[in-house]
Coordinates of C-alpha atoms in Angstrom, one line a residue:
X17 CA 22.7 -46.5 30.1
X18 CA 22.8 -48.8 27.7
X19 CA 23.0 -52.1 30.2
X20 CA 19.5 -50.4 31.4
X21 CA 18.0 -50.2 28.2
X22 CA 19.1 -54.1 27.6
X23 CA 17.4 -55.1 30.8
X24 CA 13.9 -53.3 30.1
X25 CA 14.2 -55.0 26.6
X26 CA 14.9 -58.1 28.2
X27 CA 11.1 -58.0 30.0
X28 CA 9.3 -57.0 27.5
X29 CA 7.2 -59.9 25.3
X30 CA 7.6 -60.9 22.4
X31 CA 5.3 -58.8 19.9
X32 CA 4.7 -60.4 16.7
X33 CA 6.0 -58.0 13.9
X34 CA 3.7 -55.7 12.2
X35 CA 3.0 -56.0 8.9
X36 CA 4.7 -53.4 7.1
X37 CA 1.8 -51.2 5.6
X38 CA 0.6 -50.7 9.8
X39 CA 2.3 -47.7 11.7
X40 CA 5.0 -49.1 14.5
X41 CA 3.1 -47.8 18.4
X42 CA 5.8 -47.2 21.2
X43 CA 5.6 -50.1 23.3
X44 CA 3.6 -49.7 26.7
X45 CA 5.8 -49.3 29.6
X46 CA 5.0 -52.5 32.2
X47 CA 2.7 -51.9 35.5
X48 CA 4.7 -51.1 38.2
X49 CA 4.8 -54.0 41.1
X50 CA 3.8 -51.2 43.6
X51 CA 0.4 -50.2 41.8
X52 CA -0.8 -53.6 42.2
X53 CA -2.1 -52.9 45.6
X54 CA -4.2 -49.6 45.2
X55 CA -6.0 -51.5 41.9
X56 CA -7.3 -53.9 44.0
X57 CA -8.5 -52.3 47.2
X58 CA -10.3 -49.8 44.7
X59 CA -11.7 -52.9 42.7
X60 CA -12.7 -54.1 46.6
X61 CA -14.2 -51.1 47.6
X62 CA -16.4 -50.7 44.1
X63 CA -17.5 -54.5 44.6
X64 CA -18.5 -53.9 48.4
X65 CA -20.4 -50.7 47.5
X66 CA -22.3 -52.5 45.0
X67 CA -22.8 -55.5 47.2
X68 CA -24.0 -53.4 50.4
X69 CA -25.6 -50.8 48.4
X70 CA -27.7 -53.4 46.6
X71 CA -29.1 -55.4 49.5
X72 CA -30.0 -51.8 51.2
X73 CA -31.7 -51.7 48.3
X74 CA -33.4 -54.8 48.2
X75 CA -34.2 -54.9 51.8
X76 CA -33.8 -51.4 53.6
X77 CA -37.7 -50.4 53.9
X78 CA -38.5 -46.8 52.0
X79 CA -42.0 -45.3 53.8
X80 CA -44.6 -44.9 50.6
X81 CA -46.5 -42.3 50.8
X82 CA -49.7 -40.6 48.6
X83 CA -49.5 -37.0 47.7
X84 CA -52.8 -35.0 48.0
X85 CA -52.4 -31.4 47.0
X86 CA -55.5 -29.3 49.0
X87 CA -55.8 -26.3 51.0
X88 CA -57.3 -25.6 54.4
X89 CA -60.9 -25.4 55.2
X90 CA -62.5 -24.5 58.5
X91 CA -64.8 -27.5 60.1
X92 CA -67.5 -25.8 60.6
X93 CA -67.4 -23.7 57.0
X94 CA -67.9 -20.4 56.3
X95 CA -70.6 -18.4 58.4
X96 CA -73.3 -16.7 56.4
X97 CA -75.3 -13.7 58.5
X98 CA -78.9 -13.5 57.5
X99 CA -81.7 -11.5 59.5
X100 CA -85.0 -13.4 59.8
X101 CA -86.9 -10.2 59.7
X102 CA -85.2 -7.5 58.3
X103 CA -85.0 -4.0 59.0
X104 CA -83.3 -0.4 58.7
X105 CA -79.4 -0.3 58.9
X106 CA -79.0 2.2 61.8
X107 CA -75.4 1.5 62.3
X108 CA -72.6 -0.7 61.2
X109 CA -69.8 -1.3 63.5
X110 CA -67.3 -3.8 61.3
X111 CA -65.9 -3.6 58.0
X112 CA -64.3 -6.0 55.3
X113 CA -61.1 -7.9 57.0
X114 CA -62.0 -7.3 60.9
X115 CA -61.5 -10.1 63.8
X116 CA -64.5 -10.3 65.6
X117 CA -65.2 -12.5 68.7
X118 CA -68.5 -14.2 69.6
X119 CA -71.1 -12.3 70.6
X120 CA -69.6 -9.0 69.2
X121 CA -72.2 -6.6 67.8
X122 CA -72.1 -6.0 63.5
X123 CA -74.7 -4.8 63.0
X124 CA -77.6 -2.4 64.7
X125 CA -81.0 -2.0 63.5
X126 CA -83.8 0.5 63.6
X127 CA -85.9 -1.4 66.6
X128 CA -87.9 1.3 68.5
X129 CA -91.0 -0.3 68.0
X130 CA -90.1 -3.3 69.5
X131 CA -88.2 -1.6 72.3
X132 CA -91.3 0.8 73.6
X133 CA -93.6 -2.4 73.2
X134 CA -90.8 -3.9 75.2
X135 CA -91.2 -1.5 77.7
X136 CA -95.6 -1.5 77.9
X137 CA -94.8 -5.2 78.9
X138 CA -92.3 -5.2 81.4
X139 CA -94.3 -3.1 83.2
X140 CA -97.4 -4.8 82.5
X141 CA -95.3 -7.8 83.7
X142 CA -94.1 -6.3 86.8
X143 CA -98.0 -5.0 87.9
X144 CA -99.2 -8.8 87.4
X145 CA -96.4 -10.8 89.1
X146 CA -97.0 -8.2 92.5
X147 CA -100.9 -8.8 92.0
X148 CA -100.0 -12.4 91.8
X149 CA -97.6 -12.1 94.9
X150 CA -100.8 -10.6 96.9
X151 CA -103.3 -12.5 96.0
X152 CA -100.9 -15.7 97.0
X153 CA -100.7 -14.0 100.2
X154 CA -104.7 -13.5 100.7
X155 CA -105.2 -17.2 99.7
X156 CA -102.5 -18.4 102.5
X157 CA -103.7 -15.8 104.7
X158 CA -100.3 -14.8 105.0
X159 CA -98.8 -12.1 107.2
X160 CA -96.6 -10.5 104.5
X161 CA -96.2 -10.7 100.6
X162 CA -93.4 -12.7 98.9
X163 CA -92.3 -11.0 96.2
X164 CA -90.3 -13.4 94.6
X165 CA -90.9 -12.9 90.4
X166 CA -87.6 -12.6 88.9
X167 CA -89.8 -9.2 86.5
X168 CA -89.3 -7.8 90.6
X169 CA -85.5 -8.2 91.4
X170 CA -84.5 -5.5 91.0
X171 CA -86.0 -3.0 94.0
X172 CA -84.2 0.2 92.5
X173 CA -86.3 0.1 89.4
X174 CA -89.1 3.4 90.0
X175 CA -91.7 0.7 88.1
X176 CA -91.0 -2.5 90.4
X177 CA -90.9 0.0 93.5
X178 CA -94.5 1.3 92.2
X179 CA -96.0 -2.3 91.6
X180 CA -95.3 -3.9 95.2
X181 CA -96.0 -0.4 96.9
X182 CA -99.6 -0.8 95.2
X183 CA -100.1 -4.2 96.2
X184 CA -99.0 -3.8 99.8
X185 CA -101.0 -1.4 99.9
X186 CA -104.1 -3.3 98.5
X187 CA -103.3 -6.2 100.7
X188 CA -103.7 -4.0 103.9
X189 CA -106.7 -2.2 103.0
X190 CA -108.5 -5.5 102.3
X191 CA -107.1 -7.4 105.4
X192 CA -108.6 -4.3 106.9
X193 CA -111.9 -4.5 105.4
X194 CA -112.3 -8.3 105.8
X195 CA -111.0 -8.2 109.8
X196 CA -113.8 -5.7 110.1
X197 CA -116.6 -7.4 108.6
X198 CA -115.3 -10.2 110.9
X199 CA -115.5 -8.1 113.5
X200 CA -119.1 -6.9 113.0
X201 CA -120.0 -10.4 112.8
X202 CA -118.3 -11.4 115.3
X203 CA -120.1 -8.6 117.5
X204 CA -123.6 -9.3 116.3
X205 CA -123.0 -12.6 117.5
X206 CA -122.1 -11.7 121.0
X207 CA -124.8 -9.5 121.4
X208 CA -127.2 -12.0 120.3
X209 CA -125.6 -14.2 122.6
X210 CA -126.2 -11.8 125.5
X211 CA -130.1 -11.8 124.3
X212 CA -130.1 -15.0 125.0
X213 CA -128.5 -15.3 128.8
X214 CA -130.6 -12.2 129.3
X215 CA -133.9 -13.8 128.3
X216 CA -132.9 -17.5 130.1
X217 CA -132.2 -15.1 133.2
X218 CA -135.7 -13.8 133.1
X219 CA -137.1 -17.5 131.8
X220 CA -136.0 -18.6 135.4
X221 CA -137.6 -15.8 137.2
X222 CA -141.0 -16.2 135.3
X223 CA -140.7 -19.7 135.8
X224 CA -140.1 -19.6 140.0
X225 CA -142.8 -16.5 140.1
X226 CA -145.4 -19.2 137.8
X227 CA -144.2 -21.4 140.3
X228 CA -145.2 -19.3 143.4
X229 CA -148.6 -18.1 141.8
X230 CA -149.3 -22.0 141.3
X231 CA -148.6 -22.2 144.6
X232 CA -150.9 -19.7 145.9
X233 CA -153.8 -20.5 143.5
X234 CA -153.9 -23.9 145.5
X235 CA -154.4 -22.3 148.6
X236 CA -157.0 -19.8 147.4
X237 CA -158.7 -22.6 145.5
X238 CA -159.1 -24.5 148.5
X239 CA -160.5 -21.6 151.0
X240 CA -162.5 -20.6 147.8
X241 CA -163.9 -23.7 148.3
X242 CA -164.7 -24.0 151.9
X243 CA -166.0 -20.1 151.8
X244 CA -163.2 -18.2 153.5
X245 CA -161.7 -16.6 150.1
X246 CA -163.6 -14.6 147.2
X247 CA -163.7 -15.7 143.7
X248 CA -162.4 -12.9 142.6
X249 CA -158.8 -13.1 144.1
X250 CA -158.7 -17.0 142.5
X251 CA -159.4 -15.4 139.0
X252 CA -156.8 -12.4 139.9
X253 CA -154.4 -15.3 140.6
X254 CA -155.1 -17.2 137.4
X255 CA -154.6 -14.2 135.4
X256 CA -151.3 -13.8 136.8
X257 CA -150.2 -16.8 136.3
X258 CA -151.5 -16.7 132.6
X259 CA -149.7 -13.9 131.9
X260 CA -146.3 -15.6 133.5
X261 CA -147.0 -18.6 131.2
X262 CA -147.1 -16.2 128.4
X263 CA -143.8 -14.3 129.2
X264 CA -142.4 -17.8 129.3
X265 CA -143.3 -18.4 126.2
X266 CA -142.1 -15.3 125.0
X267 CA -138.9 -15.7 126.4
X268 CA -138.6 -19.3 124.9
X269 CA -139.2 -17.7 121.7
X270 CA -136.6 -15.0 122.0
X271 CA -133.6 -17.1 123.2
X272 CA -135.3 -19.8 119.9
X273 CA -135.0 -16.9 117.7
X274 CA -131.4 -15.5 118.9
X275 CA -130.2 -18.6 118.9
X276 CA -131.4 -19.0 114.7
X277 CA -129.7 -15.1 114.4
X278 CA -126.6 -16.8 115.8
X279 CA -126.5 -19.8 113.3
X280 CA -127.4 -17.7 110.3
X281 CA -124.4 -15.0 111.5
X282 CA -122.1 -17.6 111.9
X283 CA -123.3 -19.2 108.7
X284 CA -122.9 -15.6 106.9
X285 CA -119.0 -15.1 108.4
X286 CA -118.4 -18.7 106.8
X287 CA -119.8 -17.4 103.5
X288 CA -118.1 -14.4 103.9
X289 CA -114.7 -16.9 103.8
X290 CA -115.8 -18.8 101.2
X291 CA -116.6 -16.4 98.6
X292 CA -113.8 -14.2 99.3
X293 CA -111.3 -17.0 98.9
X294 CA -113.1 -18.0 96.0
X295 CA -113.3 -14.7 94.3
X296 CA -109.2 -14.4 94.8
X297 CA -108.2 -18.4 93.4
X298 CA -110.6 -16.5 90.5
X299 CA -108.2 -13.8 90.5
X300 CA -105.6 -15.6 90.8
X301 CA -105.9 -17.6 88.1
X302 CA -106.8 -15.1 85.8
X303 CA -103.7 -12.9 87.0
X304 CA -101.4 -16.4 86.8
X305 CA -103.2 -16.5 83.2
X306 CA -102.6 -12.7 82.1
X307 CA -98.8 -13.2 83.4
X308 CA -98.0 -16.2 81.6
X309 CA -99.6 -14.5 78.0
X310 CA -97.3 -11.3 78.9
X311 CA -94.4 -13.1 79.7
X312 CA -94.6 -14.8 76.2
X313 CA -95.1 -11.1 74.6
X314 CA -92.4 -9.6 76.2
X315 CA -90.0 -12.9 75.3
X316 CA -91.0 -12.4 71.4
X317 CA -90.6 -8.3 71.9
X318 CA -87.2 -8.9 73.0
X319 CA -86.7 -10.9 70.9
X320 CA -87.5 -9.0 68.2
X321 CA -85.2 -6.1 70.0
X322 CA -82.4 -8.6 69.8
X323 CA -82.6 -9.7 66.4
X324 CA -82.1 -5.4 65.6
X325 CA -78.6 -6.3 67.1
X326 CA -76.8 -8.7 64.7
X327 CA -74.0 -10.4 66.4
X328 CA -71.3 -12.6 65.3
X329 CA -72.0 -16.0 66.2
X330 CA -68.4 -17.3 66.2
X331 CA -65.1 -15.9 66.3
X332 CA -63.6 -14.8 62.7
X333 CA -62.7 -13.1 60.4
X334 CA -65.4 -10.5 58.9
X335 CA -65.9 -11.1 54.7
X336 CA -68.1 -9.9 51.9
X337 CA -69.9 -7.1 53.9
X338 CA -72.9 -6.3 51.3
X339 CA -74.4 -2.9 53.3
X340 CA -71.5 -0.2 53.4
X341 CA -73.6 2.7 54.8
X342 CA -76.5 3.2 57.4
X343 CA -80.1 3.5 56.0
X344 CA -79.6 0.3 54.2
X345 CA -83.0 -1.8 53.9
X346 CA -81.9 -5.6 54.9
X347 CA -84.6 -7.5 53.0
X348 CA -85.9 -10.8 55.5
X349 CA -83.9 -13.7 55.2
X350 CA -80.9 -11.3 53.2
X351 CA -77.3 -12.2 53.9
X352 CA -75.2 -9.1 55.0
X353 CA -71.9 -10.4 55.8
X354 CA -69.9 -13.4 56.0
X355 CA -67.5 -15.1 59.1
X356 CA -64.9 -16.8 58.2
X357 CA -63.9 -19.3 61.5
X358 CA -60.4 -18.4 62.9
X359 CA -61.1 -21.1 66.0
X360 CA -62.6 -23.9 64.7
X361 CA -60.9 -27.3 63.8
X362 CA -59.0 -26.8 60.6
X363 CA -58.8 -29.4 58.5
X364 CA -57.0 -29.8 54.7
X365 CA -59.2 -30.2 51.8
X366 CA -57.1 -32.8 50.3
X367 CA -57.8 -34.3 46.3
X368 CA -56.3 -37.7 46.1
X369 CA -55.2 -39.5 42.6
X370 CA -57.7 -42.2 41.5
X371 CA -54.4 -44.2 41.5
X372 CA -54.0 -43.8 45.5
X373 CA -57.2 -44.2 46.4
X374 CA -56.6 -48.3 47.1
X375 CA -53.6 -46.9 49.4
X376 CA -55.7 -44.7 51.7
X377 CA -58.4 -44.8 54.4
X378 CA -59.8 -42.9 57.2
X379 CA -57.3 -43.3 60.1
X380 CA -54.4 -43.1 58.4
X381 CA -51.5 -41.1 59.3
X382 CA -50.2 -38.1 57.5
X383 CA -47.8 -35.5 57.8
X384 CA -48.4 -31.9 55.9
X385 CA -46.2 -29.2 54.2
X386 CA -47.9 -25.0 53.7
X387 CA -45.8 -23.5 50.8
X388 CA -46.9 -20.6 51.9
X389 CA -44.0 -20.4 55.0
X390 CA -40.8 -21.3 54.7
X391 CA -39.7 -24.7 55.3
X392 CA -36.6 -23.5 57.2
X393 CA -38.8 -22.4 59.7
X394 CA -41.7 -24.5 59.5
X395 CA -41.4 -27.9 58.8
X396 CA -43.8 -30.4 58.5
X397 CA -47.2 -31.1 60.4
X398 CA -48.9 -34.2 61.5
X399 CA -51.7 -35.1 60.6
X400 CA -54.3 -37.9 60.6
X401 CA -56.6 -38.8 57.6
X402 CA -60.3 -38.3 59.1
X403 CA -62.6 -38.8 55.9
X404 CA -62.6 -40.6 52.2
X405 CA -65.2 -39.8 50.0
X406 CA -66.9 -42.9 48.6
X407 CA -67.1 -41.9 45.1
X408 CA -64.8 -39.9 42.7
X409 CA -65.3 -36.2 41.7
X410 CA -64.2 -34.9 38.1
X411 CA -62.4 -31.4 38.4
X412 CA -64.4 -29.1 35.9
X413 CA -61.1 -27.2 35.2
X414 CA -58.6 -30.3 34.8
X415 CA -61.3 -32.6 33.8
X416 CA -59.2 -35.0 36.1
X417 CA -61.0 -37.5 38.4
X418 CA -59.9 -37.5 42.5
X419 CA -61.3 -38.4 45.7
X420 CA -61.9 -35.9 48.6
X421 CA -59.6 -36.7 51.8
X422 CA -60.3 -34.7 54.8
X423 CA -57.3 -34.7 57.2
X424 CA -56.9 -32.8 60.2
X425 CA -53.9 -31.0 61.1
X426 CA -52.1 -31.1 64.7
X427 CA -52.4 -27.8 65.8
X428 CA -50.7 -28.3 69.4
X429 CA -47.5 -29.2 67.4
X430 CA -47.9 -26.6 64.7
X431 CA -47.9 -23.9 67.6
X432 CA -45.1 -25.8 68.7
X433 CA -42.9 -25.3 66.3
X434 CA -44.2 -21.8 65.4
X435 CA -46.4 -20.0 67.7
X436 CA -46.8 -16.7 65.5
X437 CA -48.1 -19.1 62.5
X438 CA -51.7 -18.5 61.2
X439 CA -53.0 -20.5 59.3
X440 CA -56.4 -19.2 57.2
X441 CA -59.0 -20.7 55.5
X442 CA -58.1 -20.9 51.5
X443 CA -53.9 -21.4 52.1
X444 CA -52.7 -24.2 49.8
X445 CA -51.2 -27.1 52.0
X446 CA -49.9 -30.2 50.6
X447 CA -50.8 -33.6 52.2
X448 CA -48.5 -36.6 52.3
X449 CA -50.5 -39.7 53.5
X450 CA -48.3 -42.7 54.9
X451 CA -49.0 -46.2 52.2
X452 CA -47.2 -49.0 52.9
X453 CA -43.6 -49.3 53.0
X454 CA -41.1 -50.8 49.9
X455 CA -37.8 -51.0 49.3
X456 CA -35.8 -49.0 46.6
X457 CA -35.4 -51.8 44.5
X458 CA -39.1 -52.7 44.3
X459 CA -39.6 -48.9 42.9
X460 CA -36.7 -49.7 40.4
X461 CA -38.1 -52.8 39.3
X462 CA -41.8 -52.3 39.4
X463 CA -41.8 -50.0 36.2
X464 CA -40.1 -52.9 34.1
X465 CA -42.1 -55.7 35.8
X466 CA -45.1 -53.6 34.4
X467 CA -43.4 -53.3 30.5
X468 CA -42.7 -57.1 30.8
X469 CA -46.6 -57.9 32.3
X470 CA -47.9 -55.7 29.2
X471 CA -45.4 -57.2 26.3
X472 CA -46.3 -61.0 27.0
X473 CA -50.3 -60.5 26.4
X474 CA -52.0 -61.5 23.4
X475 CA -53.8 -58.7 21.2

């Protein structure tokens, strides 16, 4: 024990004495040989962390990014339904909170004036376009009628079956009539035509019996002469042949004046054409002009009739319903309800810090977070910045100047990652727009650069 003690004394330096008013300490046992080891991988492992960790810092890139709280907005905005006219509420078919698709029906008004006025024109329609139809027909001298107006589609209707039953009917009673009058033309011509081969049929046989007489005058002439005929048998002979002179003449005349009849009958039948096709492009016009002023009634009676049915003009969801009952009066112009756009382009409403704003511009990319779900479940969203506003805005509450940002959110990739998600109009969202990158060590420094920038100016 003691030849132990000796050698531990032996190692120990040599320690000045104390002076005598100081309290003797133990003396400090001497560092083991084997801890020598340990010490200095740990000192190695320090310096390496600090060496590696601080040119990570002062290289290894750190993405920047500018955060824009906002919430979500639909493109388009909100939907206000107004009625141009007005009217009484006969029946309301949504309430507060409803999904509603295009074209469905919210609201129903009292329209039956504009539905029976509806109804006086469609029919007065329906009459004109078959008038129109026939008198097309009569001017092409057509066979059959072409009843072609869309107002005459449908044959089942009682009315469209009336209106072109009426006109066919017309439009064979008049072919009638006119192929009639033709016909008595047409026969008074004839017969006057027969006058006339009748009368050049007895021309000839005056002319060959003036012919004979002449004849036979000669001869009695001559014997009167010489004494072997009376006188009176030469003036019985010229008489005769007087008289056939005069039937020729007569006869002349007649086929003259049958031939006139003929012109002036021919000449009538051509009138006949004339005027009637002029009195049916006369009717037809007027009928073309009648149909085209009805059809512009009837358009602005149903649409009169339409507007009584209010209809939702996107898909959404139904808001601030201002009529609760039927019998309302909706004043013209009035707002009754409000859509809200379930799908339209959402986009984030985004309020960026007068500080960022040199750090962001339209294009840029984004990525954005709803507190409104769980992050375990949804995580965040790309997005791309669409819109900066040029100027700042001052919020009235914070009194706090910001820029608007609209940035629009992937949807493909938000129903990716959660297809029962629903994202509504009004839900806060928080908007991360990309800046350029730095390293940890510039956002270490950069605050101190900025005390040092600020202490070495002159006041």
């Amino acid at each position: 024990m003691s030849g132990e003690v000796q050698v531990r004394a032996e190692t120990l330096p040599v320690v000045p004495s104390a002076p005598a008013h100081l309290p003797v300490l133990p003396a400090l046992p001497p560092l083991r040989r084997e801890m020598r080891g340990p010490l200095r991988f740990g000192l190695a492992i320090i310096f390496a962390f600090f060496v590696v960790g601080g040119g990570w810092a002062a290289m290894a890139p750190i993405s920047g990014a500018a955060i824009a709280p906002g919430s979500i907005s639909p493109e388009s905005s909100r939907q206000k339904i107004q009625h141009l006219e007005g009217g009484i509420i006969r029946e309301i078919r949504v309430k507060e909170g409803d999904k509603v698709q295009a074209g469905d029906v919210l609201v129903v008004l009292a329209g039956v004036g504009a539905e029976a006025e509806a109804g006086q024109l469609t029919k007065r329609l329906q009459s004109l376009a078959a008038t129109e139809a026939r008198l097309d027909a009569e001017r092409t001298n057509s066979k059959a009628i072409d009843f072609s107006h869309p107002s005459l589609s449908d044959r089942s209707d009682p009315d469209v079956q009336d209106a072109i039953q009426q006109q066919v009917n017309q439009f064979t009673a008049r072919k009638e009539n006119d192929q009639s009058q033709q016909a008595i033309l047409a026969q008074r011509v004839a017969q006057l035509q027969q006058q006339i081969v009748g009368a050049e049929k007895q021309l000839v046989s005056v002319r060959r019996q003036n012919e004979l007489i002449h004849e036979e005058i000669v001869v009695v002439k001559d014997m009167y002469e010489k004494g072997y005929e009376k006188k009176s048998r030469l003036l019985a002979l010229q008489r005769t042949e007087a008289d056939l002179l005069g039937q020729e003449g007569q006869l002349l005349s007649q086929v003259a004046r049958s031939k006139e009849q003929i012109g002036e009958t021919e000449l009538q039948v051509a009138n006949v054409k004339i005027k009637r096709k002029e009195d049916i492009d006369q009717q037809l016009s007027e009928t073309q002009a009648r149909r085209f002023e009805t059809e512009q009634q009837l358009k602005e009676a149903l649409d009169r009739m339409a507007r009584s049915t209010i209809m939702a003009p996107v898909s959404g969801t139904v808001l601030d319903v201002k009529f609760k009952t039927t019998g309302g009066v909706i004043r013209p112009g009035e707002e009754v309800m409000t859509i809200v756009p379930d799908k339209d382009n959402l986009v984030i409403d985004a309020k960026v810090s007068t500080h960022d704003i040199d750090d962001v511009h339209a294009g840029q990319h984004a990525y954005v977070i709803f507190p409104s779900f769980s992050q375990r479940n949804l995580h965040r969203i790309d997005a791309r910045v669409r819109f900066v506003s040029a100027d700042a805005f001052e919020d009235e509450r914070t009194q706090q100047h910001y820029y608007t940002a609209k940035i629009e959110i992937d949807r493909e990739q938000l129903k990716r990652l959660d297809p029962n998600v629903e994202l509504t109009p009004g839900m806060p969202a928080e908007a991360f727009i990309t800046t350029k990158d730095r390293t940890l060590l510039d956002y270490i420094i950069q605050p101190y650069m900025l005390v040092i920038e600020h202490s070495f100016r002159e006041r």
